[in-house]
Tab-separated table of C-alpha atoms and ligand atoms in Angstrom:
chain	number	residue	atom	x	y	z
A	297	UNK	CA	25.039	-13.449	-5.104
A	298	UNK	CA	21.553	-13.553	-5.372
A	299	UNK	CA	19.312	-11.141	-4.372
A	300	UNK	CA	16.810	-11.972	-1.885
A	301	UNK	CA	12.873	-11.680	-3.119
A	302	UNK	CA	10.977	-9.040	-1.383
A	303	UNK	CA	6.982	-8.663	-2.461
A	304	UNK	CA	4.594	-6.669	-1.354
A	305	UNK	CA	0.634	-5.851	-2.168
A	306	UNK	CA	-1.481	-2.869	-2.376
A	307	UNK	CA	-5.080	-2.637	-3.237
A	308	UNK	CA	-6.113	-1.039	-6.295
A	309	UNK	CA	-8.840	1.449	-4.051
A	310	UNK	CA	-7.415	4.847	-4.993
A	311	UNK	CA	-4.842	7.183	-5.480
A	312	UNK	CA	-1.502	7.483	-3.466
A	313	UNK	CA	-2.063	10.034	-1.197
A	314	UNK	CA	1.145	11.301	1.294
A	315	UNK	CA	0.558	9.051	4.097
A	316	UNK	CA	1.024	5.685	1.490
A	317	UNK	CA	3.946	7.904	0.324
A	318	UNK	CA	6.109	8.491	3.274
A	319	UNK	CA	4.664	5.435	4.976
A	320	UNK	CA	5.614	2.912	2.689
A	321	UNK	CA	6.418	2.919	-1.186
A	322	UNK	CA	8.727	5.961	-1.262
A	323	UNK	CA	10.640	2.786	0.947
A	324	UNK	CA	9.900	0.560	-2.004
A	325	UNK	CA	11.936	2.726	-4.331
A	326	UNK	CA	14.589	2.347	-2.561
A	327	UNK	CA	14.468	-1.813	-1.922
A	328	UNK	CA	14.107	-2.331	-5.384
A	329	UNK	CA	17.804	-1.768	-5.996
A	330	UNK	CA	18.681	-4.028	-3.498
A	331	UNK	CA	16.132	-6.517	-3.496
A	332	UNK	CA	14.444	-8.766	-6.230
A	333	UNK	CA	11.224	-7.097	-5.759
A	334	UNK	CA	7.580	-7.923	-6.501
A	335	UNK	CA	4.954	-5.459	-6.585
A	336	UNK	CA	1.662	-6.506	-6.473
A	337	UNK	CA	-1.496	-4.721	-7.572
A	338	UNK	CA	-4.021	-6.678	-5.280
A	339	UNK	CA	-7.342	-6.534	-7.500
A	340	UNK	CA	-8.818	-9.985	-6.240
A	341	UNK	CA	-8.147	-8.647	-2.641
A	342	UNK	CA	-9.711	-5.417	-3.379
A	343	UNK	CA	-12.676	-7.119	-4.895
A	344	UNK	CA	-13.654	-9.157	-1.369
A	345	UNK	CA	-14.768	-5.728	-0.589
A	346	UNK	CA	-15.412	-4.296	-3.598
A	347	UNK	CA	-17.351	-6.945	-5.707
A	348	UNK	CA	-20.135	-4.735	-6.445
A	349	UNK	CA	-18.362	-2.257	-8.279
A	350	UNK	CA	-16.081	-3.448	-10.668
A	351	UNK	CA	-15.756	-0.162	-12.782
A	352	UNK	CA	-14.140	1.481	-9.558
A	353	UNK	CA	-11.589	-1.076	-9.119
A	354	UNK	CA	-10.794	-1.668	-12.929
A	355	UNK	CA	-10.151	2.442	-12.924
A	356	UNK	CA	-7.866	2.245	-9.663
A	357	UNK	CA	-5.820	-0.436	-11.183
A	358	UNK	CA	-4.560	1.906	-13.915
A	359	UNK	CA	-4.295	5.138	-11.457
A	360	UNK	CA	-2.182	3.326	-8.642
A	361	UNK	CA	0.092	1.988	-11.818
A	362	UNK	CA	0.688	5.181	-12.763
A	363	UNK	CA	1.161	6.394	-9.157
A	364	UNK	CA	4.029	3.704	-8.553
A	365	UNK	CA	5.548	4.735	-11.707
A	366	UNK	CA	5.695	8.148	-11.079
A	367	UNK	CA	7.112	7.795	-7.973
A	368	UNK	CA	10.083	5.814	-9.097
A	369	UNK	CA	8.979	2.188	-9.110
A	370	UNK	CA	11.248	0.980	-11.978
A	371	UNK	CA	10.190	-1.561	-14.351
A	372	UNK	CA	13.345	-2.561	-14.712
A	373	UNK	CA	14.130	-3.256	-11.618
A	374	UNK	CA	10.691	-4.119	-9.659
A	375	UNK	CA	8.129	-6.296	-11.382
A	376	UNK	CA	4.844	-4.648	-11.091
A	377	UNK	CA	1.731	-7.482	-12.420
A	378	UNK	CA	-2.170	-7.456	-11.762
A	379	UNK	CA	-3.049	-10.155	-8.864
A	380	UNK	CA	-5.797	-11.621	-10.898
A	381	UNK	CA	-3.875	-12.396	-14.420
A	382	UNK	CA	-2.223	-14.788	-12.218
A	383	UNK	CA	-4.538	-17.613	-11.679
A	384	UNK	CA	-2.126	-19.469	-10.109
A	385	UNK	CA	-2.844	-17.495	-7.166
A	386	UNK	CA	-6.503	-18.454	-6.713
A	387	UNK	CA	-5.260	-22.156	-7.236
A	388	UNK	CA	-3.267	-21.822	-4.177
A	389	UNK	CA	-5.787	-20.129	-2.329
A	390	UNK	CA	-8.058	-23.501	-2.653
A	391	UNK	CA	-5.633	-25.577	-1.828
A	392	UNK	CA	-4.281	-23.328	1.394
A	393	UNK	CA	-8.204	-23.485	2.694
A	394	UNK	CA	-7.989	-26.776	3.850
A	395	UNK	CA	-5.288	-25.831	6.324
A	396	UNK	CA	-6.686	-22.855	8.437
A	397	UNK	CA	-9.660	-22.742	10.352
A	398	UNK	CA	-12.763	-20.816	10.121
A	399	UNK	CA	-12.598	-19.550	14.212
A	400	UNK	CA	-8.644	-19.305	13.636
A	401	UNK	CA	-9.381	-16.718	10.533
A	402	UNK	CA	-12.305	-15.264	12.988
A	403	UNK	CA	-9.546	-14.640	15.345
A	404	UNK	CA	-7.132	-12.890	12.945
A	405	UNK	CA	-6.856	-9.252	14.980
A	406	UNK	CA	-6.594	-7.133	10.933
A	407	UNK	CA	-10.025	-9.365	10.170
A	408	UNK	CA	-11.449	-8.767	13.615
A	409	UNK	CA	-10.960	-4.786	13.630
A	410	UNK	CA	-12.239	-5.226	9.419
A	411	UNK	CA	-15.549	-7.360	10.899
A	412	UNK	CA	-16.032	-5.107	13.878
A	413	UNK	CA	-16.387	-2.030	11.019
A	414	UNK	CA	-18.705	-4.146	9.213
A	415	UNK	CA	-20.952	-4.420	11.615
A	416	UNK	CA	-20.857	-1.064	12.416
A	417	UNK	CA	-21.676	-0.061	8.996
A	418	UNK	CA	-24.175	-2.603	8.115
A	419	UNK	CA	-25.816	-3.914	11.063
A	420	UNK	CA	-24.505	-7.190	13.515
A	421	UNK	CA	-26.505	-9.677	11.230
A	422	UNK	CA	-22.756	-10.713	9.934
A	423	UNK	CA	-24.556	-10.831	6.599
A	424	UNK	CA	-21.965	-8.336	5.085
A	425	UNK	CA	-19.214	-10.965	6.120
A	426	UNK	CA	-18.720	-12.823	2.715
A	427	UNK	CA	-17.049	-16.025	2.813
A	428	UNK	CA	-14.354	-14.494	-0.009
A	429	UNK	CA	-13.349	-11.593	2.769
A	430	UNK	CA	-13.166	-14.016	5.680
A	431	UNK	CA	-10.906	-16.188	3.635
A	432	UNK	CA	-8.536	-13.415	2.203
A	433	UNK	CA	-5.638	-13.783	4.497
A	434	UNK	CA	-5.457	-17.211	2.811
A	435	UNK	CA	-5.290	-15.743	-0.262
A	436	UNK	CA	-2.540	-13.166	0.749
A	437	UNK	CA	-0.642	-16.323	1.724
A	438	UNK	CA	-0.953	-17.204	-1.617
A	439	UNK	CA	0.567	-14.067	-3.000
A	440	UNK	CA	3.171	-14.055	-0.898
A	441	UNK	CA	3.991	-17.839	-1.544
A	442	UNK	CA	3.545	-17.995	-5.108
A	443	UNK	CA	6.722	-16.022	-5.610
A	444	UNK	CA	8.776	-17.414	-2.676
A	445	UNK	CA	8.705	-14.178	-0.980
A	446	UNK	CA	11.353	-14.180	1.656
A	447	UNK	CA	11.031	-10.071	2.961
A	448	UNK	CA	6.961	-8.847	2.893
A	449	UNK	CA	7.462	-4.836	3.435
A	450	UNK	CA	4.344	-3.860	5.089
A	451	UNK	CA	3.153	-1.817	8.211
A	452	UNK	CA	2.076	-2.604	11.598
A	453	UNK	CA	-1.830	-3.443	10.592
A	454	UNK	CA	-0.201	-6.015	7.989
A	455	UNK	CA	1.853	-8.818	10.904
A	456	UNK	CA	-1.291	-10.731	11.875
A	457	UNK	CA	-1.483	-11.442	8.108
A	458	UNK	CA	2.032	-12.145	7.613
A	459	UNK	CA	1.903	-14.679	11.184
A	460	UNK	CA	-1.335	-16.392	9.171
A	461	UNK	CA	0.812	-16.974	6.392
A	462	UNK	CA	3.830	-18.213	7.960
A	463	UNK	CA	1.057	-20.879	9.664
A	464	UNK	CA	-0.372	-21.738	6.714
A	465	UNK	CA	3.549	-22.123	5.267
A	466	UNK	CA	4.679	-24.281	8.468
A	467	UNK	CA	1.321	-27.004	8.251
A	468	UNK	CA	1.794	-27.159	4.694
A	469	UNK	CA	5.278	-28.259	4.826
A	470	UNK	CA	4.754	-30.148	7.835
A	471	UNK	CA	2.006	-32.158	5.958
A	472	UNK	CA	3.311	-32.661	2.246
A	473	UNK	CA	6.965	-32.181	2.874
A	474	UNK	CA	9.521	-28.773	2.868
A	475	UNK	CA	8.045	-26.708	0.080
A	476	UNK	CA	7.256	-23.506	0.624
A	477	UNK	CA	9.199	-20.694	1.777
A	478	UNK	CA	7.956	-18.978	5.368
A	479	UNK	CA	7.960	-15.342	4.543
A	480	UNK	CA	9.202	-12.841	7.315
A	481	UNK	CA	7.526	-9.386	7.925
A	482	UNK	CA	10.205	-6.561	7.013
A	483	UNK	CA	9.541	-3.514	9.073
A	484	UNK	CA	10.997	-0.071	8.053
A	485	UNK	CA	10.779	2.653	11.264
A	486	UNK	CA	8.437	5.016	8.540
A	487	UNK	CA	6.231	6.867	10.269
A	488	UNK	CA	2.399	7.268	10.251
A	489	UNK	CA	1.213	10.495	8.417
A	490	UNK	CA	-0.874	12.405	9.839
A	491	UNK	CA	-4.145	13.909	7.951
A	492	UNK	CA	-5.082	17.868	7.512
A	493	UNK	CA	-7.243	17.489	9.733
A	494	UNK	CA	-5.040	16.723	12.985
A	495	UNK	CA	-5.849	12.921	12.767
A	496	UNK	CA	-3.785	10.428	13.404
A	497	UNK	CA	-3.619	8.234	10.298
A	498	UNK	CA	-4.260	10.455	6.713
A	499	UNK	CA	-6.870	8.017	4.544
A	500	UNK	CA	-8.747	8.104	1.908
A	501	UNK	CA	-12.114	7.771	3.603
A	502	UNK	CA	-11.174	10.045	5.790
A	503	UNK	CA	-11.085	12.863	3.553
A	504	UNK	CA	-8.234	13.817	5.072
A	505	UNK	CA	-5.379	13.507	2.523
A	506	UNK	CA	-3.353	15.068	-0.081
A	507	UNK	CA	-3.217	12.559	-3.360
A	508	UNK	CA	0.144	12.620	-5.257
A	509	UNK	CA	-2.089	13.002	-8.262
A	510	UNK	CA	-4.080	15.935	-6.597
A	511	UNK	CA	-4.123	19.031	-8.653
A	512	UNK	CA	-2.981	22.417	-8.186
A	513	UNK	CA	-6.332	23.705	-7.147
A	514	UNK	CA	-7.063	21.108	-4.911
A	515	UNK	CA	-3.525	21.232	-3.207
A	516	UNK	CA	-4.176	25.141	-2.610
A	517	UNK	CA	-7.547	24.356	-1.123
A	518	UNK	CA	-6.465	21.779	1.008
A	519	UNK	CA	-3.449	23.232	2.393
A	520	UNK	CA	-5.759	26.131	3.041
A	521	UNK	CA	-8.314	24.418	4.863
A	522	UNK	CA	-5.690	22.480	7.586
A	523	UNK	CA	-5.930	22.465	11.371
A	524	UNK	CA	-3.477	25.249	13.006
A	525	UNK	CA	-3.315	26.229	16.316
A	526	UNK	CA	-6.658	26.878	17.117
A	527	UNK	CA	-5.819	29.464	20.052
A	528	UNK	CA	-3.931	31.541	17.039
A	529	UNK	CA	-6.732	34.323	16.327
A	530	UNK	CA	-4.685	37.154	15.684
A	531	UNK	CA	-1.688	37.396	13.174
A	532	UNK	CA	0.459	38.448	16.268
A	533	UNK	CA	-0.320	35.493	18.296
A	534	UNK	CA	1.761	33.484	19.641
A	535	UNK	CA	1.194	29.894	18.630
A	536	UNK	CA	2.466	26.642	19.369
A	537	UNK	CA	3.629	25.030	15.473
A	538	UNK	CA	3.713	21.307	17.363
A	539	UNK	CA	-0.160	21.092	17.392
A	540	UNK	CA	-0.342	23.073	13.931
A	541	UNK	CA	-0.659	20.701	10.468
A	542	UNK	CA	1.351	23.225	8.846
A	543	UNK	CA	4.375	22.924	10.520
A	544	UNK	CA	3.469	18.971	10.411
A	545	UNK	CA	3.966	18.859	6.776
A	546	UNK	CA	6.633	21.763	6.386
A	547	UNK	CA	8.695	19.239	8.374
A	548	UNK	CA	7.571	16.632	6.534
A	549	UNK	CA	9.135	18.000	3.669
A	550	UNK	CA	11.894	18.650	5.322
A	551	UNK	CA	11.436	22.993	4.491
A	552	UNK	CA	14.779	24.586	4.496
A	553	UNK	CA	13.235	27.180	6.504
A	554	UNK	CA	12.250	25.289	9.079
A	555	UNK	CA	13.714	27.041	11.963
A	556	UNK	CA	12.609	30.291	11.183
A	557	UNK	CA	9.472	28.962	10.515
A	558	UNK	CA	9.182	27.628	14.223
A	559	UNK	CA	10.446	30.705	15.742
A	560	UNK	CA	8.417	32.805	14.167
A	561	UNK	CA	5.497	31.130	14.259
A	562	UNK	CA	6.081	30.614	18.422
A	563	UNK	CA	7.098	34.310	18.583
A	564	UNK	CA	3.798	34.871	16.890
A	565	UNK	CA	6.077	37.433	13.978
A	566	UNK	CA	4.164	34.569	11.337
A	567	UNK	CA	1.056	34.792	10.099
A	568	UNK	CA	-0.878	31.203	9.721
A	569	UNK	CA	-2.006	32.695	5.156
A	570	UNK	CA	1.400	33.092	4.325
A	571	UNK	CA	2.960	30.345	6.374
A	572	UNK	CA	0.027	28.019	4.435
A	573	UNK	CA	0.897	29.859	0.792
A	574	UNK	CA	4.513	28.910	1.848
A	575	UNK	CA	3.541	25.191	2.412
A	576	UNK	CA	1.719	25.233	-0.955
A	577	UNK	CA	4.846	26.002	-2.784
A	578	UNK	CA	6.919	23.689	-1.515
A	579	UNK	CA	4.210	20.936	-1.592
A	580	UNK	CA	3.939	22.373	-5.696
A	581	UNK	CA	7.674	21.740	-5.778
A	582	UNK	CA	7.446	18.417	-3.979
A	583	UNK	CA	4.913	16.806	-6.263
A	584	UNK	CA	6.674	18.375	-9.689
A	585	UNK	CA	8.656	15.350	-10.585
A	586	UNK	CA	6.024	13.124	-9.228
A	587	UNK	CA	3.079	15.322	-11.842
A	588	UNK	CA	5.609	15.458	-15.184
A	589	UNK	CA	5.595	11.822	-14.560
A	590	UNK	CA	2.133	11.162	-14.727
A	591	UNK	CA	1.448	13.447	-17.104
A	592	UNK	CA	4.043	11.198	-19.565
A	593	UNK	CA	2.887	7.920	-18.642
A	594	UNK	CA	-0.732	9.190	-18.653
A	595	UNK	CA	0.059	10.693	-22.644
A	596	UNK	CA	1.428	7.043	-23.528
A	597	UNK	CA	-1.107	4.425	-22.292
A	598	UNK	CA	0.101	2.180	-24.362
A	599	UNK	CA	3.575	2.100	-22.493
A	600	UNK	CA	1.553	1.346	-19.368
A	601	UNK	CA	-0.212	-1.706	-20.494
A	602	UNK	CA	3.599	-2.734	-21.838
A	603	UNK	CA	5.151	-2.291	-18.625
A	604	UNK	CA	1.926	-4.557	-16.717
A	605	UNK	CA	2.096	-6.921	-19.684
A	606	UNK	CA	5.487	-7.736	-19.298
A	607	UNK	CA	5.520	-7.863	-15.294
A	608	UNK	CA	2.167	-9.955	-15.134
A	609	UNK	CA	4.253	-12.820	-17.665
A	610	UNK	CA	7.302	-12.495	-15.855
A	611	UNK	CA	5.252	-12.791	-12.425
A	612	UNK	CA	3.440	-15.861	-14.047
A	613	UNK	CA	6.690	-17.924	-14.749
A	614	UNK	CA	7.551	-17.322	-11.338
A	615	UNK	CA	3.876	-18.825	-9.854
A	616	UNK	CA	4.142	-21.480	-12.485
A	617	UNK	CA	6.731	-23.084	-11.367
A	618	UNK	CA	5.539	-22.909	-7.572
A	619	UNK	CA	2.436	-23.970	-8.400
A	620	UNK	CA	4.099	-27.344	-9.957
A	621	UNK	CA	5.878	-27.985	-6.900
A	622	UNK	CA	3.107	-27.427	-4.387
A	623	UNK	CA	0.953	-30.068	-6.669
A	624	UNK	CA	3.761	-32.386	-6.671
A	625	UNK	CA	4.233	-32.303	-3.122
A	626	UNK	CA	0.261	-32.752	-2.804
A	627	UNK	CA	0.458	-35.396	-4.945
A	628	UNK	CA	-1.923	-34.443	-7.530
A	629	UNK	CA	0.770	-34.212	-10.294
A	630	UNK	CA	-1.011	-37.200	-12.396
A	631	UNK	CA	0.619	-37.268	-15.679
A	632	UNK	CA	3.789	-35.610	-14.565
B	774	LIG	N1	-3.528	-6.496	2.484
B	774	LIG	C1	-2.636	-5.504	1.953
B	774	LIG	C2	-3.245	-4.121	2.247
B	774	LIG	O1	-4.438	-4.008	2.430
B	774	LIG	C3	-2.403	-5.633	0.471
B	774	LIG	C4	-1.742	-6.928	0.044
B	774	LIG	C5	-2.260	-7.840	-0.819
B	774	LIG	C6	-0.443	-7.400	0.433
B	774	LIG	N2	-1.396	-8.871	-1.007
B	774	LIG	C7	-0.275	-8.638	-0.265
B	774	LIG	C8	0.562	-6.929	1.261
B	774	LIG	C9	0.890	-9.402	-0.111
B	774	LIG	C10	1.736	-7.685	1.406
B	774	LIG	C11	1.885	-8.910	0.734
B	774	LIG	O2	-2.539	-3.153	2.270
């Protein structure tokens, strides 16, 4: 049987930290045994935003690579390519444009929340609000639809981009004839991780979060500097380890010694240093297999540009042949 195509995106903006982690690509690892899986590394989308600093996104490209292959993306199994050696994609894009409105993409609620912290940052003129970031749900369409994608795994913030595609899918094959494949959102129940400072959502500019890549020094230091229970003074305290980050990530890591850690920590028999110094062990012994694995793909870069070489031609074969069928359907196919 077949295996059902599965692709997902992520912008090339930084590091992994924990919260992409246990929030979404540790699940990758796991679908790309089951599914034929694409993994895109969104460097057009990150541009919309971005387009004044190319050197920073060029860099991320190769970090979040080597992040997904450290964590156990497989070339073998999930084809990892670079959004923008696929010109295909941008093709599409054009072509999609015609079929969503300007006050429908306006209305998008990810691009409203993303235009309301525009404007916060750089004034209500709307002058920040390029037509290339209005129009990039159109081109996520096009990512998704350029390999058939039947299963997007994404979170929460991702559906209204997912329901904009599956519009753009439904006029387009309502107007040139059944071509495209409408792509359904595929929701794991992974949970939101919180940052070390007690909020909500981890991030990056947040400065809030513990990279995969982080090093020892910066792991101690971090761990070091998270939110406990702030009524704790004393080492005898009592303390409550449910409003405490460092219970949040012992559990997290599922710590063997996680009920005595609780007890003693309520019983106040736990001081908040050597419960931390625990927590930086374990998160040591977490990350080892994640490091050694950076550390060999970061001492052979030329197995890297291999591995994206061979994924961005194998992704291109795929968009190819889309890309033919969409044009005849269009009819612009002149000389086939
Ligand atoms: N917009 C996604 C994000 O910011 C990244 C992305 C780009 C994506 N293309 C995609 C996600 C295609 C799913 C499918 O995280």
């Amino acid at each position: 049987m077949e295996k059902e195509t599965i692709l997902t995106g992520i912008r090339p903006t930084g590091h992994l930290h924990l919260g992409h982690y246990f929030g979404a690509s540790q699940n990758w690892v796991k679908l790309q045994d089951k599914f034929d899986t694409y993994i895109e590394v969104a460097d057009v989308q990150a541009l919309t935003d971005n387009f004044n600093n190319p050197e920073k996104v060029r860099k991320c490209v190769r970090e979040l690579v080597i992040d997904l292959l450290s964590i156990g993306i497989d070339p073998n199994k999930a084809t990892l390519f670079i959004q923008s050696t696929i010109p295909e994609i941008a093709e599409l894009t054009v072509y999609y444009s015609n079929l969503v409105t300007i006050a429908r993409l306006e209305r998008n609620p990810t691009v409203k929340t993303e235009i309301k912290q525009k404007k916060e940052l750089f004034g209500e003129s709307g002058e920040s609000i390029t037509y290339g970031f209005l129009g990039y749900p159109v081109s996520q369409a096009a990512d998704i639809t350029a390999f058939k994608g039947k299963l997007i795994p994404v979170g929460e913030d991702q559906l209204p981009l997912i329901e904009q595609c599956r519009e753009i899918v439904r006029k387009f094959n309502s107007i040139y004839g059944e071509t495209l494949i409408e792509p359904k959102p595929y929701l794991s129940k992974l949970p939101r991780i919180k940052g070390l400072d007690g909020n909500e959502k981890m991030g990056k500019s947040l400065g809030n979060a513990i990279f995969l890549a982080d090093s020892e020094e910066e792991i101690k230091k971090k761990i070091m500097s998270a939110i406990t229970d702030k009524n704790k003074i004393k080492i005898d305290d009592k303390a409550n380890p449910d409003v405490c980050m460092v219970y949040y990530y012992h559990k997290l890591l599922n710590s063997k010694n996680l009920n005595t850690i609780c007890e003693e920590c309520k019983e106040g028999k736990r001081g908040c240093v050597a419960c931390k110094k625990e927590l930086i062990k374990e998160m040591l012994e977490f990350l080892k297999p994640i490091t050694e694995k950076r550390k060999y793909y970061e001492e052979n870069p030329e197995l890297v540009d291999k591995i994206l070489k061979e994924g961005n031609a194998k992704a291109k074969k795929v968009a190819e042949k889309t890309i033919k069928e969409v044009k005849k359907s269009m009819k612009i196919n002149y000389f086939d």
